[in-house]
Short mmCIF file of C-alpha atoms and ligand atoms in Angstrom, two decimals:
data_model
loop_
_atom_site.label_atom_id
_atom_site.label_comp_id
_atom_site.label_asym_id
_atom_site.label_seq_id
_atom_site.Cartn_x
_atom_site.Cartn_y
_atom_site.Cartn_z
CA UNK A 1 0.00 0.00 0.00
CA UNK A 2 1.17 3.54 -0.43
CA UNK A 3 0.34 6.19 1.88
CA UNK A 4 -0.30 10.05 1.02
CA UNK A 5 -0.29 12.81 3.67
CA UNK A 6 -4.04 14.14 2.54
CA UNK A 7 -6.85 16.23 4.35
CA UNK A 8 -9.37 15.14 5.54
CA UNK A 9 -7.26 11.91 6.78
CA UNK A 10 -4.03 9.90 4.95
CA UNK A 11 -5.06 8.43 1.25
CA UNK A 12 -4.15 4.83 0.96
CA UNK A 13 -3.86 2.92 -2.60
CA UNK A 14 -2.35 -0.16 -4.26
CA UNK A 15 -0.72 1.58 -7.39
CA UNK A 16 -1.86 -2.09 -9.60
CA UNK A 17 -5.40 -1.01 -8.66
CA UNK A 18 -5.39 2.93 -9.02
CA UNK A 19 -5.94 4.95 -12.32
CA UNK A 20 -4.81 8.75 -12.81
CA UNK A 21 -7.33 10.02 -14.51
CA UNK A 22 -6.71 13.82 -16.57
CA UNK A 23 -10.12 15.42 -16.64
CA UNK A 24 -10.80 17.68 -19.94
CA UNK A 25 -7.26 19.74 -20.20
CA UNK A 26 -8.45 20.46 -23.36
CA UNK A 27 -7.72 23.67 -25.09
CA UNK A 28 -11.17 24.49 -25.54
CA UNK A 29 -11.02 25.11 -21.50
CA UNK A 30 -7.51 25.75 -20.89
CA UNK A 31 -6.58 28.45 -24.14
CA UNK A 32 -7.95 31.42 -25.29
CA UNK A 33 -10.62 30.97 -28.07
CA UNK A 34 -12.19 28.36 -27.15
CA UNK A 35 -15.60 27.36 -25.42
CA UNK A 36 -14.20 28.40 -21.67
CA UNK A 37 -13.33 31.94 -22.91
CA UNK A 38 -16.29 31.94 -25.05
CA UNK A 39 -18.33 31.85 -21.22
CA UNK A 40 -16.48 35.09 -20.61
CA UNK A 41 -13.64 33.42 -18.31
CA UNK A 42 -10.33 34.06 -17.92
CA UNK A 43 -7.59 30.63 -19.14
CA UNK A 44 -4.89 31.72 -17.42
CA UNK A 45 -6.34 30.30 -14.14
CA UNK A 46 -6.53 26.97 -15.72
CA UNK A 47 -3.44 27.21 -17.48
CA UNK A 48 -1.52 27.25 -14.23
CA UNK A 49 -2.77 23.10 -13.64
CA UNK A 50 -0.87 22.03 -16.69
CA UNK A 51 2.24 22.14 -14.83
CA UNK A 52 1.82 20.10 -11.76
CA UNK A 53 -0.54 17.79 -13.61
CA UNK A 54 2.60 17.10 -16.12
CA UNK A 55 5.00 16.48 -12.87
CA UNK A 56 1.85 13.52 -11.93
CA UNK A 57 1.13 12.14 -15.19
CA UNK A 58 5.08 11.42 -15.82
CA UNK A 59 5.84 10.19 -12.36
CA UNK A 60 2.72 7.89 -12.47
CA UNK A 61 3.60 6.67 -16.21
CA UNK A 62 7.49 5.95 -14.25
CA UNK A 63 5.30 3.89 -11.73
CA UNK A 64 3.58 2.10 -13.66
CA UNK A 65 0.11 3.53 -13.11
CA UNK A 66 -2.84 3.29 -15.38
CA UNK A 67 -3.61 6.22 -16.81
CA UNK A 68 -7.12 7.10 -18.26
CA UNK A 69 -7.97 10.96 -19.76
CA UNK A 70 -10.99 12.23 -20.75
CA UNK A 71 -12.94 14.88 -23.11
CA UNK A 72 -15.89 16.72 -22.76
CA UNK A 73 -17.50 17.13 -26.29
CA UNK A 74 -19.85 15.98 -29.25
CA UNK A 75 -20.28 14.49 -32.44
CA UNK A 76 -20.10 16.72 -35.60
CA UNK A 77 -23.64 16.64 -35.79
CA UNK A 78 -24.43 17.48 -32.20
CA UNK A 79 -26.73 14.80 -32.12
CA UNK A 80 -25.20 14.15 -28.61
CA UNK A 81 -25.61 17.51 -27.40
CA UNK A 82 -29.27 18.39 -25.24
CA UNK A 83 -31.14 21.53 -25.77
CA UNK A 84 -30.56 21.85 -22.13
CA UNK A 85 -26.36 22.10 -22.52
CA UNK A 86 -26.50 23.98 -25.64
CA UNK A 87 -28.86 27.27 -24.14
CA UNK A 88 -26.72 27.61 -20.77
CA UNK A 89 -25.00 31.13 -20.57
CA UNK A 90 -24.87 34.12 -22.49
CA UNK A 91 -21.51 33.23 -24.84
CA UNK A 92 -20.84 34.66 -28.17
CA UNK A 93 -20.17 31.75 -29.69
CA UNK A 94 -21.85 28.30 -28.62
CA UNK A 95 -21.25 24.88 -28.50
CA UNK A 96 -20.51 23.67 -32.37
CA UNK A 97 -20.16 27.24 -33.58
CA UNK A 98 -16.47 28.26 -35.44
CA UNK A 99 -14.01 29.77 -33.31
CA UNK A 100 -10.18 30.26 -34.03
CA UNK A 101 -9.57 26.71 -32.77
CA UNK A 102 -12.43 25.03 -34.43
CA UNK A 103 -16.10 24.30 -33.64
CA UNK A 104 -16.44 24.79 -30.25
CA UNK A 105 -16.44 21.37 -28.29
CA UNK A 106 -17.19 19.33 -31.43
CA UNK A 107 -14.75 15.95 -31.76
CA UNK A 108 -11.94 15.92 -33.93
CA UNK A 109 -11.66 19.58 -33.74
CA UNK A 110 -8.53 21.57 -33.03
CA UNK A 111 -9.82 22.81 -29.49
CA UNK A 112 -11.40 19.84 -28.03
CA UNK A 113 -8.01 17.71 -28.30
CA UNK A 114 -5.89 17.40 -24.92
CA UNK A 115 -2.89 20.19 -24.99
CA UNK A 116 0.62 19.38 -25.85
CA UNK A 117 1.85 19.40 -22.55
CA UNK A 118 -0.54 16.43 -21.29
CA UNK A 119 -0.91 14.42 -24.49
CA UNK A 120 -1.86 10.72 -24.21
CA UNK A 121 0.54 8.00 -24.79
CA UNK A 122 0.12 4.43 -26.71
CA UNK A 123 -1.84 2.27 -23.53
CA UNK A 124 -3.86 5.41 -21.91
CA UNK A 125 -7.34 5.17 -23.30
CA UNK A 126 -9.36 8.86 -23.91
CA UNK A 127 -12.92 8.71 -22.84
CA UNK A 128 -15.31 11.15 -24.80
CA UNK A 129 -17.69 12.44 -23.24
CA UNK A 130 -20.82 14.40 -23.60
CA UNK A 131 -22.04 15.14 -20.47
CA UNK A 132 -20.13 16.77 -17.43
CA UNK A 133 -19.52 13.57 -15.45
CA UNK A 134 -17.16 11.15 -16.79
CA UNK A 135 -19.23 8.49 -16.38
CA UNK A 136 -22.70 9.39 -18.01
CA UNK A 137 -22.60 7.79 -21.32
CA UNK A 138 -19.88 6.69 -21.66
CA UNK A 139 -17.69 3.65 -21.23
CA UNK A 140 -15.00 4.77 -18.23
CA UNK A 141 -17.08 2.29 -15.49
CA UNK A 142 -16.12 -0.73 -18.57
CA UNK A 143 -12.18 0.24 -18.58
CA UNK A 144 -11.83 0.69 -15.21
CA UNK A 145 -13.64 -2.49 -14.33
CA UNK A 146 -11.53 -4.63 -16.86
CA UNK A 147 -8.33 -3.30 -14.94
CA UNK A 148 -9.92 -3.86 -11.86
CA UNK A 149 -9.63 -0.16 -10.46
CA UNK A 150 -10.53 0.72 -6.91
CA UNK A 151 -8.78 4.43 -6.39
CA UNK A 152 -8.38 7.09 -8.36
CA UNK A 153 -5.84 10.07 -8.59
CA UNK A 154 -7.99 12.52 -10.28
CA UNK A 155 -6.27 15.75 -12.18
CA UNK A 156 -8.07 18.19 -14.59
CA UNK A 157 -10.62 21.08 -15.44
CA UNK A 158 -13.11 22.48 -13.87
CA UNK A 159 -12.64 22.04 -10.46
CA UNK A 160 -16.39 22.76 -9.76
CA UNK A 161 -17.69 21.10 -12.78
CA UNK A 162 -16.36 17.94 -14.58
CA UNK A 163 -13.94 17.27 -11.82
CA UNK A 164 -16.92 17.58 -9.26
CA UNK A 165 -19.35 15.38 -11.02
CA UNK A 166 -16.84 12.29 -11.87
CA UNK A 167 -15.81 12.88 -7.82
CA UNK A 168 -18.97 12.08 -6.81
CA UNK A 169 -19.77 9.39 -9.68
CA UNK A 170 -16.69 7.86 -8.82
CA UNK A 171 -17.77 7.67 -4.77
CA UNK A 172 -21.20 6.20 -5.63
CA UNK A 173 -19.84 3.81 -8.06
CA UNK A 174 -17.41 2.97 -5.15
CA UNK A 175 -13.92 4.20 -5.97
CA UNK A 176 -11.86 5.95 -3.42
CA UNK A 177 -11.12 9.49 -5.19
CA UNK A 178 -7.94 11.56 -4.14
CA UNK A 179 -8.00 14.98 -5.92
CA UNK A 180 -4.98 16.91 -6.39
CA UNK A 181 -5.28 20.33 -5.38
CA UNK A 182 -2.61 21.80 -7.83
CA UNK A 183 -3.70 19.75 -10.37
CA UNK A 184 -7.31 20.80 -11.30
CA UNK A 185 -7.90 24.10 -12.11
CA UNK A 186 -11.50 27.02 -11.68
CA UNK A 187 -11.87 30.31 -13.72
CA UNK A 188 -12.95 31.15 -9.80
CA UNK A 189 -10.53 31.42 -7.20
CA UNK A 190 -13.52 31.48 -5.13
CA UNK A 191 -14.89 28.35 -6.39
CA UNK A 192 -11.36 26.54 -6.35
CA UNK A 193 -11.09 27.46 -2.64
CA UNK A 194 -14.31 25.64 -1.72
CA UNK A 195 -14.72 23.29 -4.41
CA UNK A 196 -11.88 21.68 -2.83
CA UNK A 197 -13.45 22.05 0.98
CA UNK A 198 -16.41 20.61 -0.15
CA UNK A 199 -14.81 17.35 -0.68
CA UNK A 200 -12.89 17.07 2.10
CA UNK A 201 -15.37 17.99 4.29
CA UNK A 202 -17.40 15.70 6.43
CA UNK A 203 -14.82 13.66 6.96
CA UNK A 204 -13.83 13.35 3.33
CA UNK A 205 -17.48 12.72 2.18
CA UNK A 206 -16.81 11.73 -1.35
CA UNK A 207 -12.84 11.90 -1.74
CA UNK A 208 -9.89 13.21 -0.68
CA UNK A 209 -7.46 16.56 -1.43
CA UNK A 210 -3.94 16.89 -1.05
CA UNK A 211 -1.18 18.38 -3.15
CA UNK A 212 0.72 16.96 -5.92
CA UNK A 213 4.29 17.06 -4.03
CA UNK A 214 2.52 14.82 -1.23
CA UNK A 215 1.68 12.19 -4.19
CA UNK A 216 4.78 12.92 -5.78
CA UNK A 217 6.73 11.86 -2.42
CA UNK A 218 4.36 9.25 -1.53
CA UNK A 219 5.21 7.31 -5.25
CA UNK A 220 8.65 8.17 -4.97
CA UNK A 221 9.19 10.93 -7.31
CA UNK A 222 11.31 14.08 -7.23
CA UNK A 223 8.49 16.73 -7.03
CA UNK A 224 11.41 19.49 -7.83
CA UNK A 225 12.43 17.74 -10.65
CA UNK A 226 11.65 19.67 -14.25
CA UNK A 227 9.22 17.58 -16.30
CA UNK A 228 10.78 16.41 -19.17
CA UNK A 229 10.92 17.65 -22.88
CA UNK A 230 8.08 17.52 -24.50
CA UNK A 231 8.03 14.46 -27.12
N1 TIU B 1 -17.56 25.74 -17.67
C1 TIU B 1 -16.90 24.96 -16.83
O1 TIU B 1 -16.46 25.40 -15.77
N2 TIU B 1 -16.62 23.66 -17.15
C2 TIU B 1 -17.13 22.96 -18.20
O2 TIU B 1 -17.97 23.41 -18.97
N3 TIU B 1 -16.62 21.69 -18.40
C3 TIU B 1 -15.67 21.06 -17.59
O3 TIU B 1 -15.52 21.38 -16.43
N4 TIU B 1 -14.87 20.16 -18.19
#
């Protein structure tokens, strides 16, 4: 077992049974241009994840730990997409319109891929999905059952949002959740702040925070250490 210093109480896991999972750090959300700015937020706040969440992703690849990331977004012909997601907010430009990195949460498109920094490797499945929650429609509760998950270290975008609702799937559906609180990013400071209260609180009531140099020193990785070149 390997132990992480973590609020509300120390996070346990067996690395063979534990998937990092990289929520959404797409560029739609994390770059100007895309559907995040298009909501009249600011991407530098989310930008400033990217860094820490490279530091995990490498030193979890190093250990050995499945790795799973995900998209939020729809099919070309937003047959996917409801009524209800499409009307919400006031933006400019909405879900499948043309921005400067393509149509606006639509698969395949320039924005909705993962950034540079955080790109998937051969062996790391990429769930799509269309919904907030990582789990509605799609298959994530198949992989993670095949490799017989039972934790998750969860990185990614929005803290409030898509990290929120795949927390709390993932705690219904049974899976211990540790959230890294570096590693997920809010165009709200505010929201960041308590976001991350909210799911410690309780006594942890569906997961648990701590930073990313507590994982890092709890899998036996340098958390000082520069991540490496980009490929
Ligand atoms: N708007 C916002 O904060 N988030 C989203 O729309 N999606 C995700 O969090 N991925």
């Amino acid at each position: 077992m390997t132990a992480v210093q973590a609020e509300p109480y120390e996070f346990t896991f067996e690395p063979a049974t534990t998937a990092l999972l990289m929520i959404d750090f797409q560029r739609d959300f994390v770059y100007p241009g895309g559907f995040g700015e298009s909501l009249g937020n600011d991407t530098s706040l989310l930008l400033r994840a990217v860094g820490p969440a490279r530091r995990v992703l490498e030193a979890c690849r190093a250990a050995g730990i499945f790795v799973v990331h995900t998209r939020e977004g729809h099919r070309a012909d937003l047959s996917d997409l409801t009524s209800a997601k499409f009307c919400r907010g006031d933006a400019p430009l909405r879900i499948g319109e043309t921005g400067p990195m393509g149509r606006l949460l639509v698969r395949g498109e320039h924005g909705h891929d993962i950034v540079d920094e955080l790109r998937p490797i051969a062996g790391e499945p990429v769930v799509d999905k269309p919904g907030k929650g990582a789990f509605y429609a799609t298959d994530l509760a198949a992989i993670l059952g095949v490799k017989k998950v039972e934790s998750l270290i969860v990185c990614g975008v929005t803290t409030e949002v898509c990290v929120h609702t795949t927390v709390r799937e993932a705690n219904d559906r049974g899976f211990d959740a540790l959230v890294l609180s570096d590693c997920v990013g809010s165009y709200f400071p505010e929201f960041q702040r308590v976001g991350l209260e909210m799911i410690k609180a309780q006594g942890g009531i569906f997961g648990w925070v701590a930073d990313s140099a507590a994982l890092l020193s709890a899998i036996g990785a340098d958390a000082g250490a520069p991540a490496a070149a980009k490929a």
